[in-house]
Amino acid sequence: MVKWQIRADMDEIDLNAAYGAYLAVFSIKLHYSGSSRSFLSLDCVEEGKLLYYHFKKPFSNLDIGLYALASDRDIHHLSTFIGNHKLIDVYTKHGKIMLHTHFVSPNPNKNRIQ
């Protein structure tokens, strides 16, 4: 089984070749408060502040493709993508967020009116 590991941004790896045999194994690219870091230092973490987590639907954009990671249902929604997509972008944000749906993720089956 594949084990947890932290890779630097410059490490090149074919994720489909490495994880293709494992349907439940994938990589997370963490975007911490607006930046992508290869390693998150504990000095960067602000204690006592609310931290929101979202993932970006593969092949989507940040305007319509962000989904909350706040409940088991949200994690299940994320898991529907990892069989075919081995890299998931996860975004964090301190304090207030502009999405009103953080604790109630949008239903992916509903149509969006632009």
GROMACS .gro file of C-alpha atoms in nm:
model
  114
    1MET     CA    1   0.000   0.000   0.000
    2VAL     CA    2   0.114   0.354  -0.070
    3LYS     CA    3   0.222   0.547   0.241
    4TRP     CA    4   0.186   0.916   0.331
    5GLN     CA    5   0.466   1.136   0.206
    6ILE     CA    6   0.535   1.504   0.149
    7ARG     CA    7   0.681   1.599  -0.188
    8ALA     CA    8   0.838   1.927  -0.290
    9ASP     CA    9   0.678   2.118  -0.580
   10MET     CA   10   0.975   2.043  -0.801
   11ASP     CA   11   0.941   1.666  -0.754
   12GLU     CA   12   0.800   1.529  -1.076
   13ILE     CA   13   0.594   1.215  -1.047
   14ASP     CA   14   0.343   1.050  -1.276
   15LEU     CA   15   0.053   1.020  -1.031
   16ASN     CA   16  -0.149   0.791  -1.256
   17ALA     CA   17   0.145   0.551  -1.286
   18ALA     CA   18   0.220   0.568  -0.913
   19TYR     CA   19  -0.138   0.545  -0.785
   20GLY     CA   20  -0.335   0.405  -1.078
   21ALA     CA   21  -0.368   0.059  -0.923
   22TYR     CA   22  -0.513   0.209  -0.604
   23LEU     CA   23  -0.860   0.355  -0.651
   24ALA     CA   24  -0.862   0.527  -0.310
   25VAL     CA   25  -0.510   0.677  -0.323
   26PHE     CA   26  -0.450   1.033  -0.444
   27SER     CA   27  -0.241   1.345  -0.382
   28ILE     CA   28  -0.350   1.676  -0.236
   29LYS     CA   29  -0.199   2.006  -0.345
   30LEU     CA   30  -0.261   2.236  -0.050
   31HIS     CA   31  -0.316   2.605  -0.118
   32TYR     CA   32  -0.282   2.764   0.226
   33SER     CA   33  -0.445   3.108   0.256
   34GLY     CA   34  -0.377   3.201  -0.104
   35SER     CA   35  -0.042   3.034  -0.163
   36SER     CA   36   0.075   2.690  -0.267
   37ARG     CA   37   0.351   2.560  -0.044
   38SER     CA   38   0.568   2.254  -0.081
   39PHE     CA   39   0.596   2.230   0.297
   40LEU     CA   40   0.381   2.405   0.555
   41SER     CA   41   0.578   2.534   0.851
   42LEU     CA   42   0.401   2.548   1.185
   43ASP     CA   43   0.510   2.914   1.204
   44CYS     CA   44   0.253   2.986   0.930
   45VAL     CA   45  -0.040   2.847   1.127
   46GLU     CA   46  -0.250   3.102   1.314
   47GLU     CA   47  -0.387   2.945   1.631
   48GLY     CA   48  -0.740   3.018   1.742
   49LYS     CA   49  -0.866   3.133   1.401
   50LEU     CA   50  -1.138   2.951   1.212
   51LEU     CA   51  -1.000   2.773   0.907
   52TYR     CA   52  -1.222   2.681   0.611
   53TYR     CA   53  -1.138   2.400   0.370
   54HIS     CA   54  -1.258   2.364   0.010
   55PHE     CA   55  -1.160   2.143  -0.280
   56LYS     CA   56  -1.168   2.232  -0.647
   57LYS     CA   57  -1.354   1.996  -0.876
   58PRO     CA   58  -1.106   1.862  -1.136
   59PHE     CA   59  -1.107   2.053  -1.467
   60SER     CA   60  -1.318   2.328  -1.312
   61ASN     CA   61  -1.226   2.681  -1.211
   62LEU     CA   62  -1.228   2.867  -0.880
   63ASP     CA   63  -1.542   3.064  -0.969
   64ILE     CA   64  -1.778   2.767  -0.992
   65GLY     CA   65  -1.570   2.464  -0.895
   66LEU     CA   66  -1.508   2.511  -0.521
   67TYR     CA   67  -1.683   2.276  -0.281
   68ALA     CA   68  -1.672   2.285   0.098
   69LEU     CA   69  -1.494   2.023   0.305
   70ALA     CA   70  -1.693   2.060   0.625
   71SER     CA   71  -1.882   1.732   0.665
   72ASP     CA   72  -1.876   1.360   0.591
   73ARG     CA   73  -2.105   1.427   0.296
   74ASP     CA   74  -1.848   1.672   0.155
   75ILE     CA   75  -1.569   1.415   0.191
   76HIS     CA   76  -1.788   1.160   0.013
   77HIS     CA   77  -1.841   1.412  -0.270
   78LEU     CA   78  -1.463   1.458  -0.298
   79SER     CA   79  -1.413   1.080  -0.303
   80THR     CA   80  -1.622   1.050  -0.621
   81PHE     CA   81  -1.339   1.218  -0.814
   82ILE     CA   82  -1.030   1.032  -0.689
   83GLY     CA   83  -1.078   0.717  -0.897
   84ASN     CA   84  -1.005   0.914  -1.215
   85HIS     CA   85  -0.816   1.217  -1.080
   86LYS     CA   86  -0.507   1.157  -0.869
   87LEU     CA   87  -0.437   1.523  -0.783
   88ILE     CA   88  -0.694   1.724  -0.587
   89ASP     CA   89  -0.645   2.095  -0.514
   90VAL     CA   90  -0.747   2.183  -0.156
   91TYR     CA   91  -0.778   2.547  -0.050
   92THR     CA   92  -0.778   2.688   0.302
   93LYS     CA   93  -0.888   3.029   0.421
   94HIS     CA   94  -0.875   3.198   0.762
   95GLY     CA   95  -1.156   3.410   0.901
   96LYS     CA   96  -1.448   3.507   0.679
   97ILE     CA   97  -1.524   3.353   0.343
   98MET     CA   98  -1.734   3.479   0.054
   99LEU     CA   99  -1.910   3.145  -0.005
  100HIS     CA  100  -2.242   3.123   0.176
  101THR     CA  101  -2.251   2.748   0.125
  102HIS     CA  102  -1.958   2.636   0.338
  103PHE     CA  103  -2.161   2.428   0.577
  104VAL     CA  104  -2.408   2.325   0.306
  105SER     CA  105  -2.219   2.226  -0.008
  106PRO     CA  106  -2.391   2.290  -0.339
  107ASN     CA  107  -2.572   1.989  -0.476
  108PRO     CA  108  -2.364   1.882  -0.779
  109ASN     CA  109  -2.680   1.753  -0.950
  110LYS     CA  110  -2.858   2.090  -0.950
  111ASN     CA  111  -2.832   2.327  -1.244
  112ARG     CA  112  -2.664   2.661  -1.188
  113ILE     CA  113  -2.828   2.978  -1.312
  114GLN     CA  114  -2.571   3.233  -1.425
   0.00000   0.00000   0.00000
